[in-house]
Structures are given as structure tokens and as C-alpha cells.
PDB file of C-alpha atoms in Angstrom:
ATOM      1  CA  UNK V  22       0.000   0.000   0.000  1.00 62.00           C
ATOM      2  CA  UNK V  23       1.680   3.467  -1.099  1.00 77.00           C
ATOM      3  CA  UNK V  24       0.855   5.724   1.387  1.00 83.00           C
ATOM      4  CA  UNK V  25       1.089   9.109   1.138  1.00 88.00           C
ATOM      5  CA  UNK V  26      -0.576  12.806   2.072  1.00 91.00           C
ATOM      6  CA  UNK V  27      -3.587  12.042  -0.207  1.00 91.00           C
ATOM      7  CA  UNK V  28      -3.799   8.175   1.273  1.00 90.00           C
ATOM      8  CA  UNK V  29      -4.106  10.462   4.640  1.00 92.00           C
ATOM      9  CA  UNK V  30      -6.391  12.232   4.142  1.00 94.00           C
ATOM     10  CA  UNK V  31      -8.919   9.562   3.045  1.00 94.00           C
ATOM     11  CA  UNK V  32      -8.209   7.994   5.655  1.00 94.00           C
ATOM     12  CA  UNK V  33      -8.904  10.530   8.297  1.00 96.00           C
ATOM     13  CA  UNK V  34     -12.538  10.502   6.665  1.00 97.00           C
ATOM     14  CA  UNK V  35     -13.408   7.482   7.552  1.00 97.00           C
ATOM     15  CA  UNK V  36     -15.539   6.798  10.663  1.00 97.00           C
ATOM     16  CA  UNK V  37     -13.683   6.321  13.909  1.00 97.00           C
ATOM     17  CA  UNK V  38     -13.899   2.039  13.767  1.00 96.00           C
ATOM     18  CA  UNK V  39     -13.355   2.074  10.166  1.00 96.00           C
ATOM     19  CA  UNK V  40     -10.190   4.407  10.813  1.00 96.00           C
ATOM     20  CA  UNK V  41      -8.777   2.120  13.926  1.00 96.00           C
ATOM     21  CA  UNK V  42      -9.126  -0.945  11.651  1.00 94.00           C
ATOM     22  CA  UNK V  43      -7.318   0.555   8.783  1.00 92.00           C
ATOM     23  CA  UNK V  44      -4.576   1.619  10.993  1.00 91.00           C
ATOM     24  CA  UNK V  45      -4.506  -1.842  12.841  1.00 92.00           C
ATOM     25  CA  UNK V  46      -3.909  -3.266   9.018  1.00 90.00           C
ATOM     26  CA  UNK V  47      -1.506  -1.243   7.685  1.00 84.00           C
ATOM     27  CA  UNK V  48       0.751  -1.846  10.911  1.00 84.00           C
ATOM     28  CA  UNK V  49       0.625  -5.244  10.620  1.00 87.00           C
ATOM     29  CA  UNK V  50       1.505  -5.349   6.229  1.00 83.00           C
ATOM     30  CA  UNK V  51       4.489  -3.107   8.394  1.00 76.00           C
ATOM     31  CA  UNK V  52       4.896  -6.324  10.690  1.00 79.00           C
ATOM     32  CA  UNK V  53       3.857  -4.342  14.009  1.00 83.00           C
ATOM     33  CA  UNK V  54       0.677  -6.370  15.484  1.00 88.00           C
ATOM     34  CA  UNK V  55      -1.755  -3.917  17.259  1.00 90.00           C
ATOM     35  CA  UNK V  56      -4.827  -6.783  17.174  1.00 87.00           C
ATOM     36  CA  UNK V  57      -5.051  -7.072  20.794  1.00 89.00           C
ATOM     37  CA  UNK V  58      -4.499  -3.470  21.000  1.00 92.00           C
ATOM     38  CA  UNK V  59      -7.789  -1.626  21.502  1.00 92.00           C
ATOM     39  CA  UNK V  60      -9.555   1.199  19.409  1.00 94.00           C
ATOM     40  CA  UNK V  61      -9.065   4.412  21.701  1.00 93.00           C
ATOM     41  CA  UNK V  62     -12.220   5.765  22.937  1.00 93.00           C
ATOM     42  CA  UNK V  63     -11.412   9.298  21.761  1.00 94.00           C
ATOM     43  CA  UNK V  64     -10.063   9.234  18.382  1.00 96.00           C
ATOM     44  CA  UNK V  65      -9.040  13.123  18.453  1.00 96.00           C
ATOM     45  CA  UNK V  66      -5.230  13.186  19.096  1.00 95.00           C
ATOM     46  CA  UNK V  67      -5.115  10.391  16.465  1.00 94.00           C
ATOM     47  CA  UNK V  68      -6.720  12.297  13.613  1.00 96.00           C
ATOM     48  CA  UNK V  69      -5.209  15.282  15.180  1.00 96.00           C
ATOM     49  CA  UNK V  70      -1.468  13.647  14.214  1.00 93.00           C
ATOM     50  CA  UNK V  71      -2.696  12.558  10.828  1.00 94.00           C
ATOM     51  CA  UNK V  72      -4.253  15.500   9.892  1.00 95.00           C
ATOM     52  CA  UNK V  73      -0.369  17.642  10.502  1.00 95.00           C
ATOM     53  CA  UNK V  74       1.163  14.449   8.447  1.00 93.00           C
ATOM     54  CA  UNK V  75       3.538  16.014   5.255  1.00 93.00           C
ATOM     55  CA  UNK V  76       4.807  13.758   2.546  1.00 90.00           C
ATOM     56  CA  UNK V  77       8.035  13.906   4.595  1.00 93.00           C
ATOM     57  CA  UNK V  78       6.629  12.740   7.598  1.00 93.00           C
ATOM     58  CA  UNK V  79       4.989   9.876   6.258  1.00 90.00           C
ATOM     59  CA  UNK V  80       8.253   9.041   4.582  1.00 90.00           C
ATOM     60  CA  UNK V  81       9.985   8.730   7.623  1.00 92.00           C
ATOM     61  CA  UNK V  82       7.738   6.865   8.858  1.00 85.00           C
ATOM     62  CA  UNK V  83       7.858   4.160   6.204  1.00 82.00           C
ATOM     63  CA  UNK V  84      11.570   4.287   6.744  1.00 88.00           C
ATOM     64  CA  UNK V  85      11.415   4.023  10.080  1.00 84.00           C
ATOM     65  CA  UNK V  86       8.589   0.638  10.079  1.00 77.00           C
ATOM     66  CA  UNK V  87      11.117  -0.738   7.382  1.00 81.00           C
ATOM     67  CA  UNK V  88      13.628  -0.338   9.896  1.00 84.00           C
ATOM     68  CA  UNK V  89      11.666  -1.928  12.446  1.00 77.00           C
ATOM     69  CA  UNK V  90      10.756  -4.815  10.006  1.00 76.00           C
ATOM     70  CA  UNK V  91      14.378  -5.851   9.211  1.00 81.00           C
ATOM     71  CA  UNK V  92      16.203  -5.194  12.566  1.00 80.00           C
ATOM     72  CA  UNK V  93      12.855  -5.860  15.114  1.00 70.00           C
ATOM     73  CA  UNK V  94      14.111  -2.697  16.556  1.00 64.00           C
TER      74      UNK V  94
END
């Protein structure tokens, strides 16, 4: 899944279960497992950090979960 600022911003219009899930399945095609993790009751400060997301951002974030996958650190 390429995600970038666009990719974002659908996402933040989905509805707050339909948002967690998404989230829950894009960390684990990253290799982080957040199933028994659950939805937070206030969805806010999540769409809050989404919504300030730039293209940069989200690269380093990709770089960062690549990281993660190869090193489990």
C-alpha cells in the first residue's frame, strides 16, 4: 500500500472504527501487530497527528517501520 498525504487524508474521513481498523492493518503489512491493542475511545489526538502528516513525515515513517521490520528494533 503506497501511502502518502492524499492516502491520509482519506483515511482521516473514515468513521472512527473504520479508521482504527485501517490503521490496525496497515501496521501489521508493516509487521507491528496492534490486534489485541484496543480502538481508543477518543479518536481526536489520532486524527489530530494525521491531519499535521507532510509527505516527509509519512516518509519517515515508512523508513522508520522498514527499519523496524528488518532489525525488530
Amino acid at each position: 500500500m503506497k501511502i502518502d498525504k492524499n492516502t491520509v487524508d482519506r483515511l482521516l474521513r473514515q468513521n472512527d472504527d473504520q479508521l482504527w481498523r485501517t490503521v490496525q492493518m496497515i501496521a501489521a503489512q508493516g509487521g507491528v501487530n496492534l490486534a489485541g491493542v484496543s480502538r481508543p475511545r477518543d479518536m481526536t489526538k489520532l486524527r489530530s497527528a494525521l491531519s499535521t502528516l507532510t509527505d516527509g513525515d509519512i516518509k519517515r515513517a515508512m523508513e522508520i517501520v522498514d527499519s523496524y521490520k528488518r532489525t525488530g528494533k
